[in-house]
CSV table of C-alpha atoms and ligand atoms in Angstrom, one decimal:
chain,number,residue,atom,x,y,z
A,321,MET,CA,34.8,-13.7,-100.2
A,322,ARG,CA,37.0,-10.7,-100.9
A,323,ARG,CA,39.9,-9.6,-98.9
A,324,SER,CA,39.8,-6.0,-97.6
A,325,LEU,CA,42.8,-3.8,-97.3
A,326,VAL,CA,43.6,-0.4,-95.8
A,327,ALA,CA,46.9,0.9,-97.2
A,328,GLY,CA,48.7,4.0,-96.1
A,329,ASN,CA,50.4,6.1,-98.8
A,330,TRP,CA,53.0,8.1,-97.0
A,331,LYS,CA,54.0,10.0,-100.2
A,332,MET,CA,57.1,12.0,-99.7
A,333,HIS,CA,56.7,12.3,-95.9
A,334,GLY,CA,58.6,10.8,-93.0
A,335,ARG,CA,61.8,11.0,-91.1
A,336,LEU,CA,63.6,8.3,-89.2
A,337,ASP,CA,62.2,9.4,-85.8
A,338,ALA,CA,58.7,10.0,-86.9
A,339,ASN,CA,58.6,6.7,-88.8
A,340,ARG,CA,59.6,4.8,-85.7
A,341,SER,CA,56.9,6.4,-83.6
A,342,LEU,CA,54.2,5.9,-86.2
A,343,ILE,CA,55.1,2.2,-87.0
A,344,ASP,CA,55.5,1.4,-83.3
A,345,ALA,CA,52.0,2.7,-82.6
A,346,LEU,CA,50.5,0.7,-85.5
A,347,VAL,CA,52.3,-2.5,-84.4
A,348,ALA,CA,51.2,-2.1,-80.8
A,349,ALA,CA,47.5,-1.6,-81.7
A,350,PRO,CA,45.0,-4.4,-81.8
A,351,ARG,CA,44.8,-6.1,-85.1
A,352,PRO,CA,41.9,-4.8,-87.3
A,353,ALA,CA,39.6,-7.1,-89.3
A,354,CYS,CA,41.2,-6.1,-92.6
A,355,GLU,CA,44.7,-6.4,-94.0
A,356,VAL,CA,46.8,-3.3,-93.3
A,357,ALA,CA,49.8,-2.0,-95.3
A,358,VAL,CA,52.1,1.0,-95.2
A,359,CYS,CA,53.7,2.2,-98.5
A,360,VAL,CA,56.7,4.2,-97.5
A,361,PRO,CA,59.4,6.2,-99.4
A,362,PHE,CA,62.2,4.0,-100.8
A,363,PRO,CA,65.0,5.1,-98.3
A,364,TYR,CA,62.8,4.0,-95.4
A,365,LEU,CA,62.1,0.5,-96.6
A,366,ALA,CA,64.8,-1.2,-94.5
A,367,GLN,CA,63.8,0.7,-91.4
A,368,ALA,CA,60.1,-0.1,-91.9
A,369,GLN,CA,60.9,-3.7,-92.7
A,370,ALA,CA,62.8,-4.0,-89.4
A,371,LEU,CA,60.1,-2.3,-87.4
A,372,LEU,CA,57.3,-4.3,-88.9
A,373,ALA,CA,59.1,-7.7,-88.4
A,374,GLY,CA,56.8,-10.2,-86.8
A,375,SER,CA,53.7,-8.0,-87.2
A,376,ALA,CA,50.7,-8.6,-89.4
A,377,ILE,CA,51.2,-5.2,-91.2
A,378,ALA,CA,52.4,-5.5,-94.7
A,379,LEU,CA,55.0,-3.3,-96.3
A,380,GLY,CA,54.7,-1.6,-99.7
A,381,ALA,CA,56.4,1.0,-101.9
A,382,GLN,CA,54.9,3.8,-104.0
A,383,ASP,CA,56.3,3.1,-107.4
A,384,CYS,CA,58.5,0.7,-109.3
A,385,SER,CA,60.4,0.7,-112.6
A,386,VAL,CA,59.0,-1.0,-115.7
A,387,HIS,CA,62.4,-2.5,-116.2
A,388,GLU,CA,63.9,-5.5,-114.4
A,389,GLN,CA,67.3,-3.9,-114.0
A,390,GLY,CA,69.9,-1.9,-115.9
A,391,ALA,CA,71.1,1.6,-116.7
A,392,TYR,CA,68.1,3.5,-115.4
A,393,THR,CA,69.5,6.1,-113.1
A,394,GLY,CA,67.2,6.9,-110.2
A,395,GLU,CA,64.8,4.1,-110.8
A,396,VAL,CA,64.0,1.3,-108.4
A,397,ALA,CA,63.2,-2.2,-109.5
A,398,ALA,CA,60.3,-4.3,-108.2
A,399,GLY,CA,62.8,-7.1,-107.4
A,400,MET,CA,64.6,-4.7,-105.1
A,401,LEU,CA,61.4,-4.0,-103.3
A,402,ARG,CA,60.9,-7.7,-102.8
A,403,GLU,CA,64.3,-7.9,-101.2
A,404,PHE,CA,63.2,-5.4,-98.6
A,405,GLY,CA,60.1,-7.4,-97.7
A,406,CYS,CA,57.5,-5.5,-99.7
A,407,SER,CA,54.4,-7.3,-100.7
A,408,HIS,CA,52.6,-4.4,-102.3
A,409,VAL,CA,53.5,-1.5,-104.6
A,410,ILE,CA,51.3,1.4,-105.7
A,411,VAL,CA,51.4,2.0,-109.5
A,412,GLY,CA,49.8,4.7,-111.5
A,413,HIS,CA,49.1,7.1,-108.7
A,414,SER,CA,47.6,10.3,-110.1
A,415,GLU,CA,50.5,12.3,-108.8
A,416,ARG,CA,52.9,10.2,-110.9
A,417,ARG,CA,50.6,10.3,-113.9
A,418,ALA,CA,50.3,14.1,-113.7
A,419,LEU,CA,53.8,15.1,-112.5
A,420,HIS,CA,55.9,12.3,-114.1
A,421,GLY,CA,54.0,11.9,-117.3
A,422,GLU,CA,53.1,8.2,-116.7
A,423,THR,CA,50.8,6.9,-119.4
A,424,ASP,CA,48.2,4.2,-119.2
A,425,ALA,CA,50.7,1.9,-121.0
A,426,THR,CA,53.5,2.7,-118.5
A,427,VAL,CA,51.2,2.0,-115.6
A,428,ALA,CA,50.2,-1.3,-117.1
A,429,ALA,CA,53.8,-2.3,-117.7
A,430,LYS,CA,54.6,-1.4,-114.0
A,431,ALA,CA,51.7,-3.6,-112.8
A,432,GLU,CA,53.1,-6.4,-115.0
A,433,ARG,CA,56.6,-6.0,-113.6
A,434,ALA,CA,55.4,-5.9,-110.1
A,435,LEU,CA,53.5,-9.2,-110.5
A,436,ALA,CA,56.5,-10.8,-112.2
A,437,SER,CA,58.5,-9.9,-109.1
A,438,GLY,CA,56.0,-11.4,-106.7
A,439,LEU,CA,54.4,-8.1,-105.6
A,440,THR,CA,50.8,-7.1,-105.6
A,441,PRO,CA,50.3,-3.9,-107.6
A,442,ILE,CA,47.8,-1.4,-106.2
A,443,VAL,CA,46.7,0.0,-109.5
A,444,CYS,CA,45.3,3.6,-109.2
A,445,VAL,CA,42.7,5.1,-111.5
A,446,GLY,CA,40.8,8.3,-111.3
A,447,GLU,CA,39.4,11.2,-113.1
A,448,THR,CA,40.0,15.0,-112.7
A,449,LEU,CA,37.3,17.4,-111.7
A,450,GLU,CA,37.1,18.7,-115.2
A,451,GLN,CA,36.7,15.2,-116.6
A,452,ARG,CA,33.9,14.5,-114.1
A,453,GLU,CA,32.1,17.7,-114.8
A,454,GLN,CA,32.2,16.9,-118.5
A,455,GLY,CA,30.7,13.5,-117.8
A,456,GLN,CA,33.9,11.6,-118.8
A,457,THR,CA,34.5,9.7,-115.6
A,458,GLU,CA,33.7,6.3,-116.9
A,459,ALA,CA,35.4,6.8,-120.2
A,460,VAL,CA,38.6,8.0,-118.5
A,461,ILE,CA,38.9,5.4,-115.8
A,462,GLY,CA,37.6,2.7,-118.2
A,463,MET,CA,40.6,3.5,-120.5
A,464,GLN,CA,43.1,3.5,-117.6
A,465,LEU,CA,41.8,0.1,-116.4
A,466,ASP,CA,41.6,-1.4,-119.9
A,467,ALA,CA,45.3,-0.8,-120.5
A,468,VAL,CA,46.1,-2.9,-117.4
A,469,LEU,CA,43.5,-5.6,-118.1
A,470,HIS,CA,44.6,-6.0,-121.7
A,471,LEU,CA,48.3,-6.3,-120.9
A,472,LEU,CA,47.8,-8.7,-118.0
A,473,GLY,CA,45.0,-10.8,-119.4
A,474,ALA,CA,42.3,-12.3,-117.3
A,475,GLN,CA,44.3,-14.6,-115.0
A,476,ARG,CA,47.0,-12.1,-114.0
A,477,SER,CA,44.4,-9.3,-113.7
A,478,SER,CA,42.8,-11.3,-110.9
A,479,ARG,CA,45.9,-10.8,-108.8
A,480,ILE,CA,45.9,-7.0,-108.6
A,481,VAL,CA,44.3,-4.6,-106.2
A,482,LEU,CA,42.5,-1.7,-107.8
A,483,ALA,CA,42.2,1.8,-106.2
A,484,TYR,CA,39.7,4.4,-107.4
A,485,GLU,CA,41.1,7.8,-106.5
A,486,PRO,CA,39.3,10.7,-108.0
A,487,VAL,CA,42.0,13.4,-108.5
A,488,TRP,CA,39.7,16.1,-107.1
A,489,ALA,CA,39.4,14.3,-103.8
A,490,ILE,CA,43.1,13.7,-103.2
A,491,GLY,CA,44.5,15.9,-100.4
A,492,THR,CA,41.7,18.3,-100.8
A,493,GLY,CA,39.5,17.3,-97.8
A,494,ARG,CA,36.7,16.8,-100.3
A,495,SER,CA,36.0,13.1,-100.4
A,496,ALA,CA,33.7,11.5,-103.0
A,497,SER,CA,30.4,10.7,-101.4
A,498,ALA,CA,29.8,7.1,-100.6
A,499,GLU,CA,27.3,7.0,-103.4
A,500,GLN,CA,29.6,8.5,-106.0
A,501,ALA,CA,32.4,6.1,-105.0
A,502,GLN,CA,30.2,3.1,-105.0
A,503,GLN,CA,28.9,4.0,-108.4
A,504,VAL,CA,32.4,4.1,-109.9
A,505,HIS,CA,33.5,0.9,-108.0
A,506,ALA,CA,30.5,-1.0,-109.4
A,507,PHE,CA,31.4,0.2,-112.9
A,508,LEU,CA,35.0,-0.9,-112.4
A,509,ARG,CA,34.0,-4.3,-111.1
A,510,ALA,CA,31.7,-4.8,-114.1
A,511,ARG,CA,34.5,-3.9,-116.4
A,512,VAL,CA,36.9,-6.4,-114.7
A,513,ARG,CA,34.2,-9.1,-115.0
A,514,HIS,CA,33.7,-8.2,-118.6
A,515,HIS,CA,37.4,-8.9,-119.2
A,516,GLY,CA,37.0,-12.4,-117.7
A,517,ALA,CA,39.0,-11.7,-114.5
A,518,ASP,CA,37.8,-12.8,-111.1
A,519,ALA,CA,35.9,-9.6,-110.4
A,520,ASP,CA,34.2,-11.0,-107.2
A,521,ALA,CA,37.6,-11.7,-105.6
A,522,LEU,CA,39.4,-8.5,-106.6
A,523,PRO,CA,39.8,-6.0,-103.8
A,524,MET,CA,38.9,-2.4,-104.8
A,525,LEU,CA,40.0,0.4,-102.6
A,526,TYR,CA,38.7,4.0,-102.5
A,527,GLY,CA,41.2,6.8,-102.0
A,528,GLY,CA,40.9,10.6,-101.7
A,529,SER,CA,40.4,12.4,-98.3
A,530,VAL,CA,39.4,9.3,-96.4
A,531,LYS,CA,39.3,10.3,-92.7
A,532,PRO,CA,38.1,8.6,-89.5
A,533,ASP,CA,34.7,10.4,-89.9
A,534,ASN,CA,33.9,9.3,-93.4
A,535,ALA,CA,35.6,5.9,-93.6
A,536,ARG,CA,32.7,3.9,-92.1
A,537,GLU,CA,30.2,5.0,-94.7
A,538,LEU,CA,32.6,4.5,-97.6
A,539,PHE,CA,33.6,1.1,-96.5
A,540,ALA,CA,30.0,0.0,-95.9
A,541,GLN,CA,29.4,0.2,-99.7
A,542,PRO,CA,29.1,-3.2,-101.3
A,543,ASP,CA,31.9,-2.7,-103.9
A,544,ILE,CA,34.4,-0.8,-101.6
A,545,ASP,CA,36.8,-3.1,-100.0
A,546,GLY,CA,39.0,-0.7,-98.0
A,547,GLY,CA,41.0,2.4,-98.7
A,548,LEU,CA,44.2,4.0,-99.9
A,549,ILE,CA,45.0,6.6,-97.3
A,550,GLY,CA,47.3,9.6,-97.8
A,551,GLY,CA,47.3,12.4,-95.3
A,552,ALA,CA,45.5,10.4,-92.5
A,553,SER,CA,48.0,7.5,-92.7
A,554,LEU,CA,50.6,9.8,-91.2
A,555,LYS,CA,48.7,9.9,-87.9
A,556,ALA,CA,48.6,6.5,-86.1
A,557,ALA,CA,45.3,7.2,-84.4
A,558,ASP,CA,43.6,8.3,-87.6
A,559,PHE,CA,45.0,5.5,-89.7
A,560,LEU,CA,44.0,2.9,-87.0
A,561,ALA,CA,40.5,4.4,-86.8
A,562,ILE,CA,40.1,4.2,-90.5
A,563,ALA,CA,41.4,0.5,-90.6
A,564,SER,CA,38.9,-0.4,-87.8
A,565,ALA,CA,36.1,1.2,-89.9
A,566,VAL,CA,36.3,-1.8,-92.3
A,567,PRO,CA,33.3,-4.1,-91.5
A,568,SER,CA,34.2,-7.5,-90.1
A,569,PRO,CA,33.6,-10.3,-92.6
B,783,PGA,P1,44.6,11.7,-99.3
B,783,PGA,O1,45.5,10.9,-100.4
B,783,PGA,O2,44.1,10.6,-98.4
B,783,PGA,O3,45.6,12.6,-98.6
B,783,PGA,O4,43.6,12.4,-100.0
B,783,PGA,C1,45.2,9.7,-101.0
B,783,PGA,C2,46.2,9.3,-102.0
B,783,PGA,O5,46.7,10.1,-102.7
B,783,PGA,O6,46.5,8.1,-102.1
């Protein structure tokens, strides 16, 4: 059976006071049926680690370097994230691909570095609106995924989490429909299987304008195992409502 996960992607949001209120509320709430993680900005890792101590909520970051260590000003190594209690790290978010020029090869290298440091990479793939309208969705996300599967090989690929995040749905309030998302998730799972990885065990998250009122329908789809939540992860009540929308096993 597959694990399900709801991960919050705080992006470049948060302040010490606000983080404390948010995490305190998450920790105090009843434990949902799925795994829950919060991916916080680097400077808040220590604070979040301390606030989450003893809770079932996992800690993650939003990026890591392809390098192990060295003269890479401004970069953060996956090994450093481990030292602050991270279990997860997002790699290949579309904002990093678009704004920081990350290529499919870079994203694959980051996933590899994360695994080597004992972290679970949450590998993001997704098409732009233009690509979808031109019928290129499967070609684009297939290429993004293949880069990772090729570099990692079947065995290590079985240890990642995949997140399908259509670029046109991120932060726009316009989520993919449950049918659209399921269709892409089924395609991704078939592709993972084709590469020989353990597709049935690999958690696949949907991300892009997930809210309390659309989460249940999305998470009810057979190939959607939870969500990567941006805006709604900054409000404890919304994030908790989304996490509790994951069906119990
Ligand atoms: P959103 O962001 O939920 O605000 O659309 C999702 C993401 O970018 O991971």
